[in-house]
Tab-separated table of C-alpha atoms and ligand atoms in Angstrom:
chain	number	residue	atom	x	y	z
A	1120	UNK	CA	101.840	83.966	95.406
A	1121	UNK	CA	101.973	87.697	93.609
A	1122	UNK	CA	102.186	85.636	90.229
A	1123	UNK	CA	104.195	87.308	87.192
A	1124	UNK	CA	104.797	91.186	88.187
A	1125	UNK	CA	104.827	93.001	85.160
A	1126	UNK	CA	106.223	96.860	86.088
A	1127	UNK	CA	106.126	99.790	83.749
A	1128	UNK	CA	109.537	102.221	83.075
A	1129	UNK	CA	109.822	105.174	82.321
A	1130	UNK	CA	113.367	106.537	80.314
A	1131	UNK	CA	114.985	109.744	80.678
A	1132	UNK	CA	117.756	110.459	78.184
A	1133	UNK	CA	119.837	113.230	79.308
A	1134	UNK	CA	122.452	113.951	76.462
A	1135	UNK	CA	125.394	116.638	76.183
A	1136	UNK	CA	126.031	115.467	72.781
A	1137	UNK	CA	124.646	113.224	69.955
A	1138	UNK	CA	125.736	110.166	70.599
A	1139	UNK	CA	124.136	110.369	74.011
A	1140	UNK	CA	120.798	111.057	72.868
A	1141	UNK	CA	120.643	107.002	72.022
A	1142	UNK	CA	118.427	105.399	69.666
A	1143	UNK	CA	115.012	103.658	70.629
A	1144	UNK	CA	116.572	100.561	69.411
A	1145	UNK	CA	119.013	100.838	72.105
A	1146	UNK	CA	116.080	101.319	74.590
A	1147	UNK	CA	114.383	98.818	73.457
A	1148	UNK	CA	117.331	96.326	73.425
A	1149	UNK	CA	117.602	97.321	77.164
A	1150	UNK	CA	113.989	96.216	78.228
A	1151	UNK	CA	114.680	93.094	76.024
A	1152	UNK	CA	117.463	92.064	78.238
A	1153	UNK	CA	115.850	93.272	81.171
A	1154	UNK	CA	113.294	90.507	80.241
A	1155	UNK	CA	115.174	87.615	79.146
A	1156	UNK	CA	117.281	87.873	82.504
A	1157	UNK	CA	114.754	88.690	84.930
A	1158	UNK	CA	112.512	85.795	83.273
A	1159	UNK	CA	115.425	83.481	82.711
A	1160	UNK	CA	115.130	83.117	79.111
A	1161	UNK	CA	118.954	84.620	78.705
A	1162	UNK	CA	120.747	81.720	76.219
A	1163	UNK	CA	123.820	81.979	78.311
A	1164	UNK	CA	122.383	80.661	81.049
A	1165	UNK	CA	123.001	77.494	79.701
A	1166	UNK	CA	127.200	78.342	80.894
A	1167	UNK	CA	126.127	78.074	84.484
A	1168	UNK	CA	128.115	75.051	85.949
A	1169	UNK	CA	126.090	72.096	87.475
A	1170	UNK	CA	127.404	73.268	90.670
A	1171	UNK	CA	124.406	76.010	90.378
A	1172	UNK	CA	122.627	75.295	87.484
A	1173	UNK	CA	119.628	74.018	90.012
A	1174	UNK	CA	119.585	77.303	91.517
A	1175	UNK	CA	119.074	79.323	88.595
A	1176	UNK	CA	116.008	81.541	88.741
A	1177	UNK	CA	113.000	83.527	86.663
A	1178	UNK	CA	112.518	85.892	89.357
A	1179	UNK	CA	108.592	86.408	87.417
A	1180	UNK	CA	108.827	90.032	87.298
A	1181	UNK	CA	109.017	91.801	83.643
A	1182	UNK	CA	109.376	95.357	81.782
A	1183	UNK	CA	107.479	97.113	79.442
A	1184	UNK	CA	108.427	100.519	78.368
A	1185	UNK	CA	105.757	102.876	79.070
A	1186	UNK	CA	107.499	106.633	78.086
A	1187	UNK	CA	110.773	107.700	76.641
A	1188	UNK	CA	111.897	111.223	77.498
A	1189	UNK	CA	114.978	113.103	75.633
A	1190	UNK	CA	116.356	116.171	77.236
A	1191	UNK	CA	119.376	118.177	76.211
A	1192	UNK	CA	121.742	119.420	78.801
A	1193	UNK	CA	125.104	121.007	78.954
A	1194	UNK	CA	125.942	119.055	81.764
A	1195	UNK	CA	129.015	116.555	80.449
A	1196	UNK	CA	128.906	114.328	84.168
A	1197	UNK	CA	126.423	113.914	86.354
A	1198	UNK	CA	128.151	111.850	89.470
A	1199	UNK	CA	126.537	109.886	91.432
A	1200	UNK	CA	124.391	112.508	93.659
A	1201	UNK	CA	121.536	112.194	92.117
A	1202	UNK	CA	121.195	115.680	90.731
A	1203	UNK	CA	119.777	113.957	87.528
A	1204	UNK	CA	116.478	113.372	89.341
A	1205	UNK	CA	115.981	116.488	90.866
A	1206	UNK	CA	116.273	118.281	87.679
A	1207	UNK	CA	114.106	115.843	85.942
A	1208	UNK	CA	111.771	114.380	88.507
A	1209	UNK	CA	110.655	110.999	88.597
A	1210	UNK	CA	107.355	109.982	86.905
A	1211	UNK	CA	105.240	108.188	89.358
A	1212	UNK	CA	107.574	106.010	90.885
A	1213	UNK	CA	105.408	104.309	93.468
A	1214	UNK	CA	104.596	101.783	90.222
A	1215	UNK	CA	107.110	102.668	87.688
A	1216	UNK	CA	110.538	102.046	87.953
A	1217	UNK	CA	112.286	105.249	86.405
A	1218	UNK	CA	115.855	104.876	84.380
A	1219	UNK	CA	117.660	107.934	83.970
A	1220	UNK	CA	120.226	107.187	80.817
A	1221	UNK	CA	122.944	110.234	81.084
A	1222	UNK	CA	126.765	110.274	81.935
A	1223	UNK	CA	127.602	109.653	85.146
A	1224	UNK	CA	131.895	109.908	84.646
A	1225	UNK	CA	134.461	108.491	86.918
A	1226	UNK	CA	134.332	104.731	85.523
A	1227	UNK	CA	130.800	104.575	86.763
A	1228	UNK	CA	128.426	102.382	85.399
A	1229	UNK	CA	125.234	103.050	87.117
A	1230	UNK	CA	124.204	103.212	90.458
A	1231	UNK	CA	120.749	102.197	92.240
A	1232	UNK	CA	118.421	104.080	94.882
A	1233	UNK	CA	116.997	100.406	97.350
A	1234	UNK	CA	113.742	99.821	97.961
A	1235	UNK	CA	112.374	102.360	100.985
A	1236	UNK	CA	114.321	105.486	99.854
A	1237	UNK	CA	112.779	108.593	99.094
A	1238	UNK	CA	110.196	108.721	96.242
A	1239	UNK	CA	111.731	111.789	94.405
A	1240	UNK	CA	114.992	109.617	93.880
A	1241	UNK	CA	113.516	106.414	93.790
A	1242	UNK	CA	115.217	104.616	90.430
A	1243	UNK	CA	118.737	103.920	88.913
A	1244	UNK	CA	120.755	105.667	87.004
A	1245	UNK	CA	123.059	104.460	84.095
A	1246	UNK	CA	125.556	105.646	81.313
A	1247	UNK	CA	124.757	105.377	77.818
A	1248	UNK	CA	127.613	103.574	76.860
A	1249	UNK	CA	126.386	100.764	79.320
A	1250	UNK	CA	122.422	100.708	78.368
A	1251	UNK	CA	121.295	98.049	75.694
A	1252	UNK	CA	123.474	96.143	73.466
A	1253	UNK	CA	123.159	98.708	70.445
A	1254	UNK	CA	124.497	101.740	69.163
A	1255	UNK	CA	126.479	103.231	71.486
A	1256	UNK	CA	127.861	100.939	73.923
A	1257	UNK	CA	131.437	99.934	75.323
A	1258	UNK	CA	133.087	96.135	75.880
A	1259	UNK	CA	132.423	94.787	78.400
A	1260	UNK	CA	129.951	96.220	79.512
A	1261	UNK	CA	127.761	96.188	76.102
A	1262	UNK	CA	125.726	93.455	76.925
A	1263	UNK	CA	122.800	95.389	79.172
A	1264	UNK	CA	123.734	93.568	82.494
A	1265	UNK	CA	124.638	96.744	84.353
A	1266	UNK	CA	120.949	97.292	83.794
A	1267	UNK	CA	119.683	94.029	85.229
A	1268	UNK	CA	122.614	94.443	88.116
A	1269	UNK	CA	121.101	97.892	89.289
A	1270	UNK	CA	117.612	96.719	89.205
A	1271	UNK	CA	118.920	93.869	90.830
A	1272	UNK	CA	119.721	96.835	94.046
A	1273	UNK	CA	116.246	98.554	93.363
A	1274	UNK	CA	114.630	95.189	94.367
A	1275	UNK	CA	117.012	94.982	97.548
A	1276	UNK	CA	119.339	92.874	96.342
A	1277	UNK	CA	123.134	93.214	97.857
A	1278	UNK	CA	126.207	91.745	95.847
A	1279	UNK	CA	126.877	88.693	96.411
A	1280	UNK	CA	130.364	89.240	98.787
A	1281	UNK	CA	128.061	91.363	100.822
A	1282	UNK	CA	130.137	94.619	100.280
A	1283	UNK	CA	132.372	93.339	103.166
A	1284	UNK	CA	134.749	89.970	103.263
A	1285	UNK	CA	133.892	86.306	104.204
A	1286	UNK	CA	131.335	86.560	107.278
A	1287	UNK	CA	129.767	90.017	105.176
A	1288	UNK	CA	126.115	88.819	104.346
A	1289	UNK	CA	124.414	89.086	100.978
A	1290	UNK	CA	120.990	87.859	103.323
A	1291	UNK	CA	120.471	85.535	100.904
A	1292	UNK	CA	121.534	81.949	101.998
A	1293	UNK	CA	122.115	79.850	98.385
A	1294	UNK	CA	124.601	82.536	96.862
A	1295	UNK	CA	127.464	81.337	98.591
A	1296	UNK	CA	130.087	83.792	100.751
A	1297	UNK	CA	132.582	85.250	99.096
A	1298	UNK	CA	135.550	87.729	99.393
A	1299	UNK	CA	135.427	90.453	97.360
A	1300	UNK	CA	134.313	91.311	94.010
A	1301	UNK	CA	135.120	88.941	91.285
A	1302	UNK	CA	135.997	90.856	87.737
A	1303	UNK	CA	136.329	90.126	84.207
A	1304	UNK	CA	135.512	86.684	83.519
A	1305	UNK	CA	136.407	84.509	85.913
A	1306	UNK	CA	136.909	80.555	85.298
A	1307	UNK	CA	134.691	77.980	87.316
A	1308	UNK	CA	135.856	76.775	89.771
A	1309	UNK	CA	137.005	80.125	91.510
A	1310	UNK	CA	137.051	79.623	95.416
A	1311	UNK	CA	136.871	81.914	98.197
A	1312	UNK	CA	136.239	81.337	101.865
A	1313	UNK	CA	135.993	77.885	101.633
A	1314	UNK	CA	133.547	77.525	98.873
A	1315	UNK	CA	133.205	78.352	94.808
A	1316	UNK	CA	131.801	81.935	94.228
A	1317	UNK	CA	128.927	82.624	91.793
A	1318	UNK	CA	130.768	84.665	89.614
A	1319	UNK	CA	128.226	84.439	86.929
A	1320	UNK	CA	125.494	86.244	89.145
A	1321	UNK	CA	124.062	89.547	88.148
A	1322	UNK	CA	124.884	91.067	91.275
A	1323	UNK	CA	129.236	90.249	91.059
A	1324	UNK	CA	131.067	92.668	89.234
A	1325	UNK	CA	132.352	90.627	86.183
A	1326	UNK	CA	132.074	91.726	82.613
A	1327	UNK	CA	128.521	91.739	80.969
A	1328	UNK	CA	129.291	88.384	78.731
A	1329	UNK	CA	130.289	86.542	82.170
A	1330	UNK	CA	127.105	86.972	84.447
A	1331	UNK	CA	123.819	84.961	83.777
A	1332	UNK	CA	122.098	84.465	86.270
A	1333	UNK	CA	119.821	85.449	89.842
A	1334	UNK	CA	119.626	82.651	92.347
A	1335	UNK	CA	116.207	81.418	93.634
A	1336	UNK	CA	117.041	82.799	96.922
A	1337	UNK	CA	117.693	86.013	94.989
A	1338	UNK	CA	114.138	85.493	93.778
A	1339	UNK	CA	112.222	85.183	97.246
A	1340	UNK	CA	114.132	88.219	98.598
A	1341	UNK	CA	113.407	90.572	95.502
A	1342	UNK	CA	110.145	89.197	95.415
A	1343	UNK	CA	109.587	90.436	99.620
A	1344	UNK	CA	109.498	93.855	98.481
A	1345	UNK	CA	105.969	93.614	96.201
A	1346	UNK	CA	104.492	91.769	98.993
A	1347	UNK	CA	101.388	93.558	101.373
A	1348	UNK	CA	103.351	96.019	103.534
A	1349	UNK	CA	106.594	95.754	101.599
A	1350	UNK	CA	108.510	98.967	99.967
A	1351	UNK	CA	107.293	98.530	96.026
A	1352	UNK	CA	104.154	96.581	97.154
A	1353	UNK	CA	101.798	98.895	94.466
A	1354	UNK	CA	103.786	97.422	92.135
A	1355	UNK	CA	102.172	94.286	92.082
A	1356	UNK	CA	98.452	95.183	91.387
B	1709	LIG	N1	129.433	99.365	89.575
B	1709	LIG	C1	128.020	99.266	89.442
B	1709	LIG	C2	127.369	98.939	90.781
B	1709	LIG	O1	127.994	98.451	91.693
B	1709	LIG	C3	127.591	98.356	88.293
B	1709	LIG	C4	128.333	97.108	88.020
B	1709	LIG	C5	127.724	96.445	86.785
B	1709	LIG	N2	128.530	95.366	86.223
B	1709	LIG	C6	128.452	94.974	84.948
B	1709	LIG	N3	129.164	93.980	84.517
B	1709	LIG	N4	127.676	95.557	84.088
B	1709	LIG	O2	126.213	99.190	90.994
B	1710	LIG	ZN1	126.120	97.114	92.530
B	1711	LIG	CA1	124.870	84.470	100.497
């Protein structure tokens, strides 16, 4: 037993205007929920149905903000290559999980590098509009859960349909199969092959206000990766 895991993160703000360069209150609203949902000490957890509500987990891994960096660019949208990180390098990211805050365009969110990847990309990537739930963020997705969903991939976790249909495997056996990605806010019971989806787990796709929790099988698989031999096991000294 590795205990409570507490990892350090490093922010990058890349901004092409103003309102990009975001406040420290927003940063610090984003570690916050980062926290409280990793830890399980989110209020809304309180919506998950009985169904589930046994399964609901504090995965014992927590933030605290070690460095913020600001950088000005004329770069409008970065896609999803991760050109961000080669033009502002990672800072030690064998025990730091690095957060690049800039633009990504196209609808994106954010998007996640797993566990195992290179070190020079290792880290996620989100827009500004999605970070925190202060100052400049967008409904739905103003609550900071795209945060805790793409940390959610940078501790190997898969969404919950698997990225395929029925028989596609999450590899984690108490979030049960679904379809396809459930959005917006979906109301309890929703079914798919055979069984009610968690549609209120970090890693479905529904709006920020709708997902509240990580499963305990969720919790043993991220928790693999800071073991002896695993992919992010310096991160647990
Ligand atoms: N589309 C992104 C991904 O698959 C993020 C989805 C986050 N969802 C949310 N409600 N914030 O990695
Ligand atoms: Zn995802
Ligand atoms: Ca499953």
């Amino acid at each position: 037993n590795l205990g409570v895991i507490t990892i350090p993160v490093v922010v990058t703000v890349v901004y092409s205007n103003s309102q990009e360069n975001i406040s420290d209150a927003q940063i610090n609203s984003q570690i916050s929920i980062l926290n409280s949902d990793f830890r399980a000490t989110n209020s809304d957890k309180n919506s998950v149905p009985s169904e589930f509500a046994s399964l609901v987990a504090d995965s014992e891994v927590q933030f605290t903000l070690s460095q913020v960096r600001r950088y000005s660019n004329s770069k409008s949208s970065w896609g999803t290559n991760d050109e961000v990180k080669l033009v502002y390098p990672p800072v030690t990211p064998a025990n730091t999980l690095n957060i690049w805050v800039c633009n990504i365009g196209g609808g994106i969110l954010g998007y996640a590098q797993f566990p195992g990847g290179p070190a020079s990309t290792d880290g996620v990537v989100i827009g500004p509009q999605y970070f925190g739930n202060t100052g400049y963020v967008a409904a739905p997705f103003d609550k900071g859960r795209t945060a805790t969903h793409e940390v959610g991939h940078y501790l190997n976790l898969r969404h919950i349909w698997g990225d395929g249909r029925c028989n596609q495997d999450d590899f984690v056996a108490d979030t049960p199969s679904s379809d396809a990605p459930n959005y917006g806010c979906p109301s309890y019971p929703t079914a798919n092959c055979r069984s009610n989806d968690m549609t209120m787990n970090y890693m479905d796709y529904t709006n920020d206000e709708c997902m509240y929790m990580f499963s305990e099988g969720q919790k043993s698989r991220l928790r693999t990766v800071f073991a002896s031999g695993g992919p992010r096991a310096a991160m647990a000294n």
